[in-house]
CSV table of C-alpha atoms in Angstrom, one decimal:
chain,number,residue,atom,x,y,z
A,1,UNK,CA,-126.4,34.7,112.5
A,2,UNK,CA,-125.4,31.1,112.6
A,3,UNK,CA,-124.3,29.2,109.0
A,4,UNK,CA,-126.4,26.5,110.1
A,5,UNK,CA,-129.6,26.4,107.8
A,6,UNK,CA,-132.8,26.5,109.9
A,7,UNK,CA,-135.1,24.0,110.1
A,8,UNK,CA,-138.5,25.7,108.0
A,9,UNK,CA,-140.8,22.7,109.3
A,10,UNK,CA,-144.4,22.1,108.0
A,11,UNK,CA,-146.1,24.5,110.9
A,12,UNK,CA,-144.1,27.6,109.6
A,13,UNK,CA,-145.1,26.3,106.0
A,14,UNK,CA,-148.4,27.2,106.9
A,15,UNK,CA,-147.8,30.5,108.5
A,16,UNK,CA,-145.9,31.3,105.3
A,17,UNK,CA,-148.3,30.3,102.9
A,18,UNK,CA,-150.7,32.2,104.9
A,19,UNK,CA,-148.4,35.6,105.2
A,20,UNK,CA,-148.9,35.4,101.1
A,21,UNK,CA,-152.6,35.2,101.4
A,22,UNK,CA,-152.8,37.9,103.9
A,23,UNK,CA,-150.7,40.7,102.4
A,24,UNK,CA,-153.5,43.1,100.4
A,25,UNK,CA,-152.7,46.2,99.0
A,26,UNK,CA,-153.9,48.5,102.0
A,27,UNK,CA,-155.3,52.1,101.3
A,28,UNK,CA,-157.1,52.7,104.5
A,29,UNK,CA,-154.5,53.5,107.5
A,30,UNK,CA,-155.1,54.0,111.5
A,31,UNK,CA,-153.8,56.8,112.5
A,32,UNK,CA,-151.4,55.7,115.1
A,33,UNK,CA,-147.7,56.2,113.9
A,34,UNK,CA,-145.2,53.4,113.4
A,35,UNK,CA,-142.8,53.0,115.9
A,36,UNK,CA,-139.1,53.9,114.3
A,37,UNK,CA,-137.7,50.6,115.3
A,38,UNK,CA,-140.5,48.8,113.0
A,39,UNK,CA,-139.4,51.1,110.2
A,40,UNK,CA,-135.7,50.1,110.5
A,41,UNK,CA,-136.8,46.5,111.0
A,42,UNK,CA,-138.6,46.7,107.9
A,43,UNK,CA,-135.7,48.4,105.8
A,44,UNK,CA,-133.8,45.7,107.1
A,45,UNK,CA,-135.5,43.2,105.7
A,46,UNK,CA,-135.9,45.2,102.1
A,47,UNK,CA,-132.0,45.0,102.1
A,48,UNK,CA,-132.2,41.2,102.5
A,49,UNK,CA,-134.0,41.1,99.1
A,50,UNK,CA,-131.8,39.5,96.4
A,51,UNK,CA,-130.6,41.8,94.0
A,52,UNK,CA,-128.4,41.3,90.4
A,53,UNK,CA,-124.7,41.8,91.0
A,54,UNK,CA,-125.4,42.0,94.4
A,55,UNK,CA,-125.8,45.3,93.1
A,56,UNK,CA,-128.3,46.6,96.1
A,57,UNK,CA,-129.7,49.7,94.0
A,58,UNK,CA,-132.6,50.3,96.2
A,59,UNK,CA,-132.5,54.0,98.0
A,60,UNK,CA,-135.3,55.0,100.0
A,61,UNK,CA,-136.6,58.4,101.0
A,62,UNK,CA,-139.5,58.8,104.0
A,63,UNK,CA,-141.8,61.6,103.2
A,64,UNK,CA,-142.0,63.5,106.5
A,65,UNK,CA,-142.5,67.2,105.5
A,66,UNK,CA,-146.8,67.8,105.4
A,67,UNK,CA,-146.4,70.4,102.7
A,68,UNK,CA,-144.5,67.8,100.3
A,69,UNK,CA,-146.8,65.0,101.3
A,70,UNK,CA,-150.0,67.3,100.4
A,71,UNK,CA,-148.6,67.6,97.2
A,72,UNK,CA,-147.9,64.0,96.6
A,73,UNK,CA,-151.4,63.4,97.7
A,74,UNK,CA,-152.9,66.9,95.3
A,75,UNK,CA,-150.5,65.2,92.0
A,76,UNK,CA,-151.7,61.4,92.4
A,77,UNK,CA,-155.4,62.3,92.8
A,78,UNK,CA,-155.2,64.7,90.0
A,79,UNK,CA,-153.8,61.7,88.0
A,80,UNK,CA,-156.8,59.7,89.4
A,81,UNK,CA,-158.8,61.9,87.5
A,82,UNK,CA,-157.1,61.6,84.2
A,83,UNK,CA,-156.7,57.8,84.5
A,84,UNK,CA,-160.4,57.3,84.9
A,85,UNK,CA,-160.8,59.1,81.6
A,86,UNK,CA,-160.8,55.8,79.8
A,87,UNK,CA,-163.2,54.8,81.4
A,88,UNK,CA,-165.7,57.3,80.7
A,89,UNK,CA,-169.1,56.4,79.2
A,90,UNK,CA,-168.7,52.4,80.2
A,91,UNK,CA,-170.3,51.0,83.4
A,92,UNK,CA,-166.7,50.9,85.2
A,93,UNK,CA,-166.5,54.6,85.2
A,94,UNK,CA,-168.5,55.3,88.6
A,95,UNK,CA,-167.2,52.1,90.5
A,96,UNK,CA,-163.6,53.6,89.2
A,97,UNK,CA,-164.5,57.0,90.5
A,98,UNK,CA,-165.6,55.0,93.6
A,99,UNK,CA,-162.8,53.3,94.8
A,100,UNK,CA,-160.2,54.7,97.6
A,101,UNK,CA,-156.6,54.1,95.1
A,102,UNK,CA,-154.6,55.8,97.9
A,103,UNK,CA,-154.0,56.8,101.7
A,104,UNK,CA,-151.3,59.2,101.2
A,105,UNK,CA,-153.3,61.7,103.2
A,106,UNK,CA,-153.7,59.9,106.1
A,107,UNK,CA,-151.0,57.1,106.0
A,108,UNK,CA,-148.6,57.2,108.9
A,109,UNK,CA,-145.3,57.0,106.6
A,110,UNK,CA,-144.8,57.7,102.8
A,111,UNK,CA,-142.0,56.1,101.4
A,112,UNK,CA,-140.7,56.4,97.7
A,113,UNK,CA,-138.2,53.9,96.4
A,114,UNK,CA,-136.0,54.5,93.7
A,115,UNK,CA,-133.6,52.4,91.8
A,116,UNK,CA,-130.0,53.8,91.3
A,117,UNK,CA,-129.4,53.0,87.6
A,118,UNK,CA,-125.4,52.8,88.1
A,119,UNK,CA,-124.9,51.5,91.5
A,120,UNK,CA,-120.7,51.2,92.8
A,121,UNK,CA,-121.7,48.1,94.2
A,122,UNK,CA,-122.1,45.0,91.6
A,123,UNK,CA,-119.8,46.1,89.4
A,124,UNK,CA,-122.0,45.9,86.2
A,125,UNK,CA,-122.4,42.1,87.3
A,126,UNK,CA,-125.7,40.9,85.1
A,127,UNK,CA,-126.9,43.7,83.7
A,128,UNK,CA,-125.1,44.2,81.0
A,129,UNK,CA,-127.6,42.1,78.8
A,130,UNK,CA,-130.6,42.8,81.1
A,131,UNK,CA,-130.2,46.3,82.8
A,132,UNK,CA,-133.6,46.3,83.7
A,133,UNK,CA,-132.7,43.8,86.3
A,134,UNK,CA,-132.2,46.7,88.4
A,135,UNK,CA,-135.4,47.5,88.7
A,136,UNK,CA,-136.5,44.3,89.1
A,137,UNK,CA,-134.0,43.8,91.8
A,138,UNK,CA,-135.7,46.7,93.8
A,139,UNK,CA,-139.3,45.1,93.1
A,140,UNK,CA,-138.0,42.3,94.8
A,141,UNK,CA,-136.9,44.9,97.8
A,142,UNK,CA,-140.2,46.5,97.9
A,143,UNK,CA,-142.2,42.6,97.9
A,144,UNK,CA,-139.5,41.7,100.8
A,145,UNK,CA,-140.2,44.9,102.9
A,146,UNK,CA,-144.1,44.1,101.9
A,147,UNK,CA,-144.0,40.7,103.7
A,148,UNK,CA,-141.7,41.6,106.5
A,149,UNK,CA,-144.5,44.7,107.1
A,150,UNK,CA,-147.3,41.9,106.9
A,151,UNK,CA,-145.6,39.6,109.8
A,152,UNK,CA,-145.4,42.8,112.0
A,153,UNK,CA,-149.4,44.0,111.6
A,154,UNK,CA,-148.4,46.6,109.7
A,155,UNK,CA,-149.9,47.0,105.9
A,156,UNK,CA,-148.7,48.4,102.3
A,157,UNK,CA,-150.0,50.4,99.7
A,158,UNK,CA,-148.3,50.6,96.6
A,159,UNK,CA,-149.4,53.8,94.9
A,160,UNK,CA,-149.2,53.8,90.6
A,161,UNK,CA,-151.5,56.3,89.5
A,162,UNK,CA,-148.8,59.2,89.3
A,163,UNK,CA,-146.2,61.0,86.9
A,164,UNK,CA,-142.8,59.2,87.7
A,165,UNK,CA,-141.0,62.0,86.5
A,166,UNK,CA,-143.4,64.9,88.0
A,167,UNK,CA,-142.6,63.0,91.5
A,168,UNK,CA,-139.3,62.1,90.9
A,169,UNK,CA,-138.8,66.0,90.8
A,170,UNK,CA,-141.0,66.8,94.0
A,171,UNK,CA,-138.8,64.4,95.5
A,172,UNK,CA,-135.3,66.3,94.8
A,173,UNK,CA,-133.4,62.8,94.3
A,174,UNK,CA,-130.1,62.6,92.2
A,175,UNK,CA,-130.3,62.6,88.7
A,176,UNK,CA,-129.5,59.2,88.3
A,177,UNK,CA,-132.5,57.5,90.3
A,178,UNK,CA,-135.6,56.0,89.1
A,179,UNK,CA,-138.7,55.8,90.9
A,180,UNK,CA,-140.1,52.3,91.2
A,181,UNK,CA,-142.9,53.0,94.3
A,182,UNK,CA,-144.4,55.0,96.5
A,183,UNK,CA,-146.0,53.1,99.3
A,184,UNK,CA,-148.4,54.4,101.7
A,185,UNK,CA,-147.5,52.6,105.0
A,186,UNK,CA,-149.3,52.4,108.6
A,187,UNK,CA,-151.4,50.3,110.1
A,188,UNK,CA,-154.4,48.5,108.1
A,189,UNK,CA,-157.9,50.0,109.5
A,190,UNK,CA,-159.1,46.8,108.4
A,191,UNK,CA,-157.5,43.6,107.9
A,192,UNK,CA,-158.9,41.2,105.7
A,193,UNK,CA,-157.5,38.6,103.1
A,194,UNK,CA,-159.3,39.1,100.2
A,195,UNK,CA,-157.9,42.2,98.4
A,196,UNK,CA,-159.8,45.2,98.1
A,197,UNK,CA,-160.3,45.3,94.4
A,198,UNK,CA,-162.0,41.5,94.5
A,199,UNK,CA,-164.5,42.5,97.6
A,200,UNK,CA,-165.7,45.7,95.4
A,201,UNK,CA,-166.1,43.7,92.5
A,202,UNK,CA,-163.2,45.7,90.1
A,203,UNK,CA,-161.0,42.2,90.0
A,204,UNK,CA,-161.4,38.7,90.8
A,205,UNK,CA,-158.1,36.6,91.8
A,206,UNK,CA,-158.1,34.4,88.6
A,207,UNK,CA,-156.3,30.6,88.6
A,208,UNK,CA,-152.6,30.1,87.4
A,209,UNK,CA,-153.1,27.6,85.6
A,210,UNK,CA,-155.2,29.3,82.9
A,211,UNK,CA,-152.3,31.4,82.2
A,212,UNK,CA,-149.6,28.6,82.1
A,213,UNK,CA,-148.0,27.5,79.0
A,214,UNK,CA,-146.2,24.4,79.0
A,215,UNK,CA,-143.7,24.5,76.1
């Protein structure tokens, strides 16, 4: 790669400003698999996020056995369940119970990323004040990964609604790693660029500038 900056010119502006409107949260997958190449491209560009110390503490693991991803899938919709709890007896409860908050079971690729919380690379560089920057720094992988997925047609879905540690132990990872996602990964059945949570009527996108403070 050439040390010469490119040129990012008002056209690809645009595009890029678009990319950001276009990448949604996707739970509902094709079932066509993702070419391996398209994987590796996309942990490529995860490992081009920016990261404290240049610490790189992302690791990633691919779900590929069935029996491990039906239990991924039997633990988060269990926690589905319990989530919705607080929600019980208000008028959210049945569009809660109505909404589709994962596609482990059908996504073509399951991919959990954890942080390694002490990392040979870096050093120790920036963290010692802030050591959640870690974490932070693999956010920042998993955003990078979610826009370079985007570009390619291929969508995200960031699954939350689980037991870190629970997983964590399904998983069989070294003590030392914490998880930060588990994305459900495929191609979108749908494409659209209003998230899913505004077009059912959970969320709306509200404006920045009602939550600025100028100091």
């Amino acid at each position: 790669m050439s040390d010469a900056p490119p040129l990012f010119d008002a056209a690809f502006a645009a595009q890029f400003d678009a990319l950001l409107h276009w990448r949604r949260d996707v739970r509902h997958f094709r079932g066509d698999p993702v070419p391996r190449a398209e994987m590796d491209a996309l942990f490529d560009a995860a490992a081009c996020a920016p990261s404290v110390g240049n610490a790189q503490p992302w690791r990633f693991v691919q779900v590929e056995d069935a029996a491990l991803r039906q239990a991924l899938a039997a633990h988060v919709d269990a926690q589905i369940l319990l989530a919705g709890a607080r929600h019980d007896g208000t008028a959210r409860h049945a569009d809660y119970l109505a909404l589709k908050l994962h596609g482990i079971d059908h996504a073509p690729e399951i991919v959990a990323v954890f942080c390694d919380e002490a990392p040979v690379a870096g050093h120790g560089l920036g963290v010692a004040t802030m050591p959640e920057m870690l974490h932070y720094s693999v956010v920042m992988a998993v955003h990078t990964l979610w826009l370079a997925a985007r570009v390619r047609g291929i969508g995200v879905g960031w699954v939350s609604i689980l037991d870190p540690v629970a997983v964590t132990a399904m998983l069989d990872v070294p003590s030392g790693w914490s998880l930060i996602a588990l994305l459900c990964i495929g191609y979108p059945a749908q494409d659209s660029a209003t998230p899913e949570l505004e077009r059912r009527g959970w969320q709306d996108r509200q404006n920045w500038r009602d939550n600025r403070v100028v100091r």
